Structures are given as structure tokens and as C-alpha cells.
């Protein structure tokens, strides 16, 4: 393995996002950029210069479907509360990581050890029917 530059890391993250986007379109799942990724897309037309990750959010049902079915164990691993073994992730949100990569995060809990280059996926609970009818894109 070799260390990637920030540009290479971002390219890999965008590859993950592209694949998730295609999967969501094919399976009629709603999602949106979230947090710094949303701010960066609007304000910087890309990443916030000091940011090094991508965050998306989606309604809970779509989140559950994605985490259980998205190319897990082929090209990606889906890490989440309902995962088992190396896919278990004890947080309220999940991560989709690219297989055969590794991220070293100093001072992180040991459950981060099996997570490669990834994006964060946040479930959204209790959206109003009016918001859902307009859709999240």
C-alpha cells in the first residue's frame, strides 16, 4: 500500500459517491449531501479546502436499504449498527468504505481499524410528508 495525496483521496471518495448515486437512482432511494459536503458544494463548488471527507444524508428507510444491499463485500463494505463482524460500526450513522484501502486515523477507537477510504451516511428520522413528497436530491 502507498499513501495517497489529498487529491487522490478526494478522487476515491468521489468514486464512492458516484457509485452510491447510481445505486440510489436505480433503486429510487433519496439522498442529499450533508454537513461540510453540502456547504462546500454550494460555497466552494467542491470540497471545503480544509475538509477531507464526504457526508450524505437520507431518510431512514432508504438508509437501511442502502446499508444492507449496496455492493457490500464486493467493491465496498457498509459499516453500520446492524452490521456484523468487520461491518459493525457502533455509531448512529454508517460508513461505506472502499475495499482494499486503509485509513489511519490517530487516536481513533479500534473499530475504525477495518474501515478504508469512506464516506459517511447519516440517517434522517421523522421527516414531514411535505418534505418527502418534494424529495431530497
Backbone as numpy.savetxt, mean C-alpha at the origin, in Angstrom:
# Nx Ny Nz CAx CAy CAz Cx Cy Cz
21.85 -8.81 -2.98 21.01 -7.63 -2.98 21.89 -6.39 -2.98
21.33 -5.33 -3.56 22.06 -4.06 -3.56 21.14 -2.97 -3.03
21.73 -1.93 -2.54 20.98 -0.80 -2.02 20.47 0.04 -3.19
19.20 0.44 -3.11 18.60 1.26 -4.15 18.71 2.74 -3.80
18.77 3.54 -4.82 18.71 4.99 -4.61 17.26 5.36 -4.29
17.03 6.57 -3.82 15.68 7.04 -3.53 14.83 7.02 -4.81
15.42 7.37 -5.93 14.69 7.36 -7.20 14.28 5.93 -7.56
15.19 4.96 -7.40 14.87 3.57 -7.70 13.79 3.04 -6.76
13.88 3.41 -5.47 12.87 3.00 -4.50 11.49 3.51 -4.93
11.43 4.78 -5.28 10.16 5.38 -5.71 9.63 4.71 -6.98
10.50 4.34 -7.90 10.08 3.64 -9.12 9.43 2.30 -8.77
10.02 1.57 -7.83 9.45 0.29 -7.39 8.10 0.50 -6.71
8.00 1.54 -5.88 6.73 1.82 -5.21 5.65 2.18 -6.24
6.01 2.95 -7.26 5.04 3.29 -8.30 4.63 2.06 -9.10
5.54 1.11 -9.28 5.21 -0.16 -9.94 4.15 -0.91 -9.12
4.34 -0.94 -7.80 3.35 -1.59 -6.93 2.00 -0.87 -7.06
2.02 0.46 -7.01 0.78 1.23 -7.12 0.11 1.00 -8.47
0.87 0.94 -9.55 0.29 0.67 -10.87 -0.42 -0.68 -10.88
0.20 -1.70 -10.31 -0.42 -3.02 -10.28 -1.67 -3.03 -9.41
-1.63 -2.33 -8.29 -2.82 -2.24 -7.43 -3.93 -1.49 -8.18
-3.57 -0.41 -8.87 -4.56 0.35 -9.63 -5.26 -0.55 -10.66
-4.47 -1.30 -11.43 -5.06 -2.21 -12.43 -5.98 -3.22 -11.77
-5.53 -3.78 -10.65 -6.34 -4.77 -9.94 -7.65 -4.15 -9.44
-7.57 -2.95 -8.90 -8.78 -2.28 -8.41 -9.75 -1.99 -9.54
-9.26 -1.56 -10.68 -10.13 -1.32 -11.84 -10.81 -2.62 -12.26
-10.03 -3.69 -12.40 -10.56 -4.99 -12.83 -11.59 -5.55 -11.85
-11.46 -5.24 -10.56 -12.33 -5.81 -9.54 -13.29 -4.80 -8.93
-13.42 -3.65 -9.57 -14.34 -2.60 -9.14 -14.14 -2.23 -7.67
-12.88 -2.05 -7.28 -12.54 -1.64 -5.92 -12.23 -0.14 -5.94
-12.68 0.56 -4.92 -12.44 2.00 -4.81 -11.22 2.25 -3.93
-10.40 3.22 -4.34 -9.26 3.63 -3.53 -8.89 5.06 -3.87
-8.07 5.64 -3.02 -7.56 6.99 -3.25 -6.17 7.08 -2.64
-5.37 7.98 -3.16 -4.14 8.32 -2.46 -4.52 8.88 -1.10
-3.62 8.80 -0.15 -3.89 9.29 1.20 -2.65 9.98 1.76
-2.86 10.74 2.83 -1.76 11.36 3.57 -0.81 12.16 2.70
0.49 11.95 2.95 1.52 12.67 2.21 1.51 12.37 0.73
1.04 11.19 0.34 0.98 10.86 -1.09 -0.05 11.72 -1.80
-1.20 11.93 -1.16 -2.23 12.79 -1.74 -1.75 14.23 -1.79
-1.17 14.69 -0.69 -0.63 16.06 -0.65 0.45 16.25 -1.72
1.35 15.29 -1.82 2.42 15.38 -2.81 1.90 15.41 -4.24
0.89 14.57 -4.52 0.33 14.54 -5.87 -0.26 15.89 -6.25
-0.91 16.54 -5.29 -1.54 17.83 -5.57 -0.51 18.96 -5.56
0.27 19.04 -4.50 1.17 20.19 -4.32 2.46 20.07 -5.13
3.00 18.84 -5.28 4.31 18.68 -5.92 4.23 17.92 -7.24
3.03 17.51 -7.63 2.84 16.71 -8.85 3.65 15.42 -8.79
3.76 14.86 -7.61 4.51 13.62 -7.37 4.74 13.46 -5.88
5.88 12.96 -5.53 6.23 12.79 -4.11 6.50 14.14 -3.46
6.21 14.24 -2.17 6.75 15.33 -1.38 8.27 15.08 -1.36
9.08 16.09 -1.58 10.53 15.85 -1.71 11.16 15.01 -0.60
10.70 15.14 0.63 11.30 14.42 1.75 10.56 13.12 2.08
9.53 12.78 1.31 8.73 11.58 1.59 9.36 10.38 0.90
9.19 9.21 1.51 9.78 8.01 0.91 8.80 6.84 0.86
7.48 7.15 0.91 6.52 6.07 0.81 5.26 6.52 0.07
4.40 5.55 -0.21 3.10 5.81 -0.83 2.04 5.28 0.10
0.99 6.07 0.30 -0.16 5.68 1.13 -1.41 5.73 0.28
-2.24 4.68 0.39 -3.56 4.71 -0.22 -4.59 4.37 0.86
-5.84 4.73 0.58 -6.94 4.39 1.49 -8.08 3.84 0.66
-8.89 2.99 1.30 -10.03 2.41 0.59 -11.09 1.97 1.59
-12.36 1.90 1.12 -13.41 1.42 2.03 -13.07 0.04 2.58
-13.49 -0.22 3.80 -13.13 -1.46 4.51 -13.38 -2.72 3.67
-14.54 -2.86 3.05 -14.83 -4.08 2.28 -13.84 -4.24 1.13
-13.53 -3.15 0.44 -12.56 -3.21 -0.66 -11.17 -3.54 -0.13
-10.81 -2.94 1.02 -9.54 -3.22 1.67 -9.41 -4.72 1.98
-10.44 -5.28 2.61 -10.41 -6.70 2.97 -10.25 -7.58 1.73
-10.97 -7.25 0.67 -10.88 -8.02 -0.57 -9.46 -7.93 -1.16
-8.94 -6.72 -1.22 -7.59 -6.52 -1.77 -6.56 -7.31 -0.98
-6.60 -7.20 0.34 -5.57 -7.84 1.16 -5.66 -9.37 1.11
-6.82 -9.90 0.85 -6.98 -11.36 0.78 -6.70 -11.92 -0.62
-6.78 -11.09 -1.65 -6.77 -11.63 -3.01 -5.72 -11.08 -3.96
-5.10 -9.98 -3.63 -4.19 -9.32 -4.57 -2.86 -10.04 -4.72
-2.66 -10.74 -5.79 -1.37 -11.36 -6.16 -0.50 -11.78 -4.99
-1.12 -12.09 -3.87 -0.33 -12.47 -2.70 0.41 -13.78 -2.98
1.64 -13.83 -2.56 2.53 -14.98 -2.70 3.00 -15.23 -4.13
2.62 -14.39 -5.08 3.18 -14.48 -6.42 4.25 -13.40 -6.55
3.82 -12.20 -6.89 4.76 -11.08 -7.01 4.84 -10.27 -5.72
3.77 -10.34 -4.93 3.65 -9.50 -3.75 3.29 -10.30 -2.50
3.51 -9.68 -1.36 2.98 -10.17 -0.09 2.05 -9.10 0.46
0.93 -9.53 0.99 -0.04 -8.63 1.60 0.03 -8.84 3.10
0.52 -7.87 3.81 0.72 -7.94 5.26 -0.43 -7.22 5.95
-1.15 -7.94 6.83 -2.31 -7.35 7.49 -2.68 -8.16 8.72
-3.61 -7.62 9.50 -4.00 -8.25 10.77 -4.50 -9.67 10.60
-5.19 -9.95 9.51 -5.75 -11.29 9.30 -4.78 -12.22 8.59
-3.60 -11.71 8.28 -2.60 -12.55 7.63 -2.05 -13.59 8.60
-1.38 -14.59 8.05 -0.77 -15.59 8.91 0.72 -15.70 8.56
1.48 -16.23 9.49 2.93 -16.38 9.26 3.58 -15.05 8.94
4.35 -15.03 7.85 5.08 -13.81 7.50 4.18 -12.71 6.96
2.91 -13.00 6.71 1.98 -11.97 6.21 1.22 -11.28 7.34
1.41 -11.74 8.57 0.74 -11.10 9.71 1.39 -9.75 9.97
0.56 -8.73 10.14 1.06 -7.38 10.41 0.17 -6.76 11.48
0.67 -6.59 12.69 -0.16 -6.16 13.82 -0.41 -4.66 13.89
-0.98 -4.12 12.85 -1.35 -2.71 12.82 -2.76 -2.61 12.24
-3.40 -1.44 12.38 -4.76 -1.27 11.87 -4.79 -1.13 10.35
-3.66 -0.94 9.73 -3.57 -0.82 8.27 -2.70 -1.95 7.75
-2.63 -2.09 6.43 -1.83 -3.14 5.83 -0.72 -2.58 4.96
0.13 -3.49 4.50 1.20 -3.14 3.59 1.22 -4.17 2.48
1.43 -3.71 1.27 1.64 -4.63 0.15 3.09 -4.45 -0.27
3.85 -5.55 -0.18 5.29 -5.46 -0.45 5.69 -6.32 -1.64
6.72 -5.89 -2.31 7.28 -6.57 -3.46 8.16 -7.72 -2.97
7.89 -8.92 -3.47 8.72 -10.07 -3.10 10.17 -9.87 -3.51
11.05 -10.57 -2.85 12.49 -10.56 -3.15 13.13 -9.19 -2.98
12.55 -8.37 -2.10 13.16 -7.10 -1.72 13.16 -7.02 -0.20
13.95 -6.11 0.31 14.03 -5.95 1.76 14.24 -4.48 2.07
13.52 -4.03 3.08 13.72 -2.66 3.57 14.28 -2.79 4.97
15.33 -2.08 5.23 15.91 -2.08 6.57 15.52 -0.77 7.24
14.70 -0.89 8.27 14.24 0.28 9.01 14.80 0.19 10.42
15.83 0.98 10.71 16.43 0.94 12.05 15.38 1.21 13.13
15.52 0.52 14.24 14.65 0.69 15.40 13.20 0.27 15.15
12.95 -0.52 14.11 11.60 -1.01 13.85 11.37 -2.33 14.57
10.11 -2.62 14.92 9.80 -3.91 15.54 10.16 -5.07 14.60
10.37 -6.24 15.15 10.82 -7.39 14.36 9.83 -7.80 13.27
8.53 -7.50 13.43 7.59 -7.91 12.39 7.79 -7.13 11.08
8.61 -6.10 11.09 8.95 -5.39 9.85 10.02 -6.13 9.06
10.68 -7.11 9.66 11.81 -7.79 9.02 11.45 -8.49 7.72
10.22 -8.98 7.57 9.81 -9.72 6.37 9.14 -8.84 5.33
9.18 -7.54 5.51 8.47 -6.65 4.60 9.47 -5.97 3.68
9.25 -6.15 2.38 10.12 -5.52 1.39 9.62 -4.15 1.01
10.04 -3.69 -0.15 9.57 -2.41 -0.67 8.05 -2.48 -0.72
7.38 -1.45 -0.18 5.94 -1.57 0.02 5.22 -0.24 -0.10
3.90 -0.35 -0.12 3.05 0.81 0.06 2.09 0.49 1.20
1.63 1.52 1.89 0.68 1.37 2.99 -0.74 1.46 2.46
-1.61 0.58 2.99 -3.02 0.55 2.59 -3.86 0.73 3.84
-4.62 1.82 3.89 -5.41 2.16 5.06 -6.89 1.88 4.79
-7.53 1.10 5.67 -8.97 0.89 5.52 -9.73 2.10 6.04
-10.85 2.40 5.41 -11.73 3.47 5.85 -13.03 2.84 6.31
-13.42 3.15 7.51 -14.68 2.65 8.06 -15.71 3.76 8.12
-16.97 3.40 7.98 -18.10 4.31 8.22 -18.15 5.51 7.29
-18.03 5.27 5.99 -18.24 6.35 5.03 -19.73 6.52 4.78
-20.16 7.73 4.57 -21.58 7.97 4.29 -21.94 7.42 2.92
-23.20 7.07 2.74 -23.66 6.56 1.45 -23.49 7.60 0.36
-23.60 8.87 0.70 -23.44 9.95 -0.29 -22.01 9.96 -0.82
-21.04 9.81 0.05 -19.63 9.77 -0.39 -19.38 8.53 -1.22
-19.88 7.37 -0.76 -19.67 6.13 -1.50 -20.33 6.17 -2.87
-21.49 6.81 -2.99 -22.17 6.86 -4.27 -21.39 7.69 -5.29
-20.65 8.70 -4.82 -19.83 9.51 -5.71 -18.53 8.79 -6.06
-18.12 7.89 -5.17 -16.93 7.10 -5.42 -15.65 7.77 -4.99
-14.70 6.96 -4.67 -13.34 7.40 -4.36 -12.50 6.91 -5.52
-11.77 7.79 -6.11 -10.95 7.37 -7.27 -9.51 7.68 -7.01
